[in-house]
Amino acid sequence: MKAQLTILVAFITSAVSAQIIEVSIEKWANYSHPETMTLHTAMELDSVETSLTRIGKTIYTFNFSANEIKMVDCKNVIKQFNIVKVLPTNLVLNVDAEIEGRYYNFVVAENYNENMSLVIQNFKRNEGRSTGLFSNDAKVKYSEN
């Protein structure tokens, strides 16, 4: 039984690590909130400020077997993030990533009206505020390598 369980866990782990998740957004906004609060707390206290809403298709491809995130924006600019840590979660994904020495947290989750949200938070603070971007109309596709 123990051997079967070990094989099952190894199979599940390899299946998850080979998974590719593509997240596309077409409308998003930059946000900020006081750095002394989590995003969740800032939302509850109505302390999140949004600015600069943008429209245009951007695709984030999370390749867990290669430990990378490829971003292609609406102007065909391509950026490659290195996945630093995959955080255990009940959400679709929660990943810390790095590009050119800058660190970000990517979260994809179902939102209140059964749509999907993408939230990207910059680890670097800006004038006492946590900053990032969010989209509440993310489309999520799953595939294997």
C-alpha positions as MATLAB code, in Angstrom:
seq = 'MKAQLTILVAFITSAVSAQIIEVSIEKWANYSHPETMTLHTAMELDSVETSLTRIGKTIYTFNFSANEIKMVDCKNVIKQFNIVKVLPTNLVLNVDAEIEGRYYNFVVAENYNENMSLVIQNFKRNEGRSTGLFSNDAKVKYSEN';
ca = [
       0.000    0.000    0.000;
       2.804    2.407    0.905;
       4.511    1.751   -2.455;
       1.255    2.430   -4.315;
       0.771    5.669   -2.402;
       4.359    6.741   -3.165;
       3.864    6.025   -6.864;
       0.552    7.922   -6.836;
       2.124   10.950   -5.123;
       5.061   10.894   -7.573;
       2.623   10.688  -10.506;
       0.495   13.565   -9.221;
       3.573   15.682   -8.505;
       4.992   15.130  -11.982;
       1.606   15.821  -13.600;
       1.244   19.089  -11.712;
       4.826   20.173  -12.425;
       4.351   19.510  -16.151;
       1.226   21.594  -16.266;
       0.985   24.819  -18.240;
      -1.577   27.414  -17.276;
      -2.320   30.236  -19.707;
      -4.006   33.332  -18.287;
      -5.218   35.990  -20.705;
      -6.582   39.384  -19.771;
      -8.046   42.150  -21.898;
      -8.692   44.862  -19.307;
      -6.672   45.611  -16.195;
      -5.845   48.404  -13.778;
      -2.885   49.382  -11.648;
      -3.561   49.494   -7.927;
      -1.872   50.582   -4.721;
      -2.621   50.353   -1.012;
      -0.763   51.242    2.206;
       2.214   48.899    2.640;
       1.217   48.335    6.269;
      -1.806   46.321    5.091;
      -2.261   43.156    3.118;
      -4.219   43.495   -0.095;
      -7.095   41.596    1.504;
      -7.236   43.979    4.491;
      -6.931   47.019    2.221;
      -9.892   45.744    0.178;
     -11.978   45.217    3.316;
     -11.146   48.750    4.517;
     -11.738   50.295    1.080;
      -8.106   51.451    1.030;
      -7.172   50.235   -2.456;
      -6.656   52.970   -5.019;
      -6.822   52.124   -8.709;
      -5.269   54.109  -11.508;
      -4.535   53.802  -15.161;
      -7.022   51.268  -16.481;
      -5.713   49.688  -19.671;
      -7.303   47.689  -22.466;
      -5.489   45.232  -24.721;
      -4.876   41.503  -24.705;
      -2.005   40.269  -22.535;
      -1.196   36.589  -22.062;
       0.739   35.077  -19.149;
       1.886   31.482  -19.697;
       2.889   29.699  -16.481;
       5.132   26.772  -17.422;
       5.757   24.858  -14.211;
       8.094   22.264  -15.742;
      10.396   25.044  -17.013;
       9.856   27.240  -13.899;
       9.036   30.268  -16.013;
       6.293   32.714  -16.849;
       6.161   34.175  -20.336;
       4.236   37.413  -20.765;
       3.198   38.709  -24.191;
       1.402   42.038  -24.071;
      -0.918   43.778  -26.517;
       2.072   45.502  -28.188;
       3.793   42.118  -28.643;
       6.380   42.931  -25.945;
       7.647   39.661  -24.461;
       8.953   39.297  -20.908;
      10.267   36.155  -19.240;
       9.892   35.730  -15.452;
      11.659   33.031  -13.435;
       9.384   31.169  -11.035;
      11.057   31.359   -7.633;
       8.414   29.657   -5.515;
       5.075   27.956   -6.042;
       3.044   28.548   -2.916;
       0.563   25.890   -1.750;
      -2.952   27.188   -2.239;
      -6.590   26.351   -2.859;
      -6.576   29.036   -5.564;
      -5.784   28.348   -9.214;
      -2.201   29.463   -8.565;
      -0.034   31.515   -6.219;
       3.505   32.024   -7.527;
       6.459   34.234   -6.639;
       8.570   35.169   -9.659;
      11.574   37.304  -10.569;
      12.641   39.319  -13.595;
      15.837   41.378  -13.734;
      16.166   41.391   -9.927;
      12.552   42.523   -9.344;
      10.167   40.192   -7.520;
       6.427   39.756   -7.991;
       3.615   37.611   -6.637;
       1.083   36.245   -9.148;
      -2.303   35.024   -7.932;
      -5.120   33.611  -10.048;
      -8.394   32.897   -8.273;
     -12.118   32.751   -8.767;
     -13.681   36.067   -7.819;
     -17.024   36.947   -6.306;
     -19.073   36.623   -9.504;
     -17.557   33.294  -10.604;
     -15.168   34.954  -13.059;
     -11.404   34.638  -12.679;
      -9.078   37.329  -11.360;
      -5.372   37.855  -11.907;
      -3.509   39.904   -9.302;
       0.185   40.734   -9.688;
       1.819   42.442   -6.725;
       5.260   44.050   -6.902;
       7.412   43.215   -3.857;
       9.153   46.610   -4.080;
       7.274   49.329   -2.230;
       6.710   52.734   -3.795;
       6.452   55.711   -1.447;
       5.008   53.613    1.390;
       2.549   51.778   -0.837;
       2.259   48.250   -2.194;
       1.620   48.321   -5.932;
       0.506   45.964   -8.638;
      -2.117   45.288  -11.258;
      -5.335   43.313  -11.348;
      -7.881   42.066  -13.812;
     -11.266   40.625  -12.925;
     -11.948   39.148  -16.364;
      -9.076   36.677  -16.689;
      -9.522   33.640  -18.916;
      -7.681   30.501  -17.785;
      -6.651   27.525  -19.956;
      -4.875   24.382  -18.767;
      -2.611   22.176  -20.855;
       0.262   19.709  -20.540;
       3.748   19.941  -22.064;
];
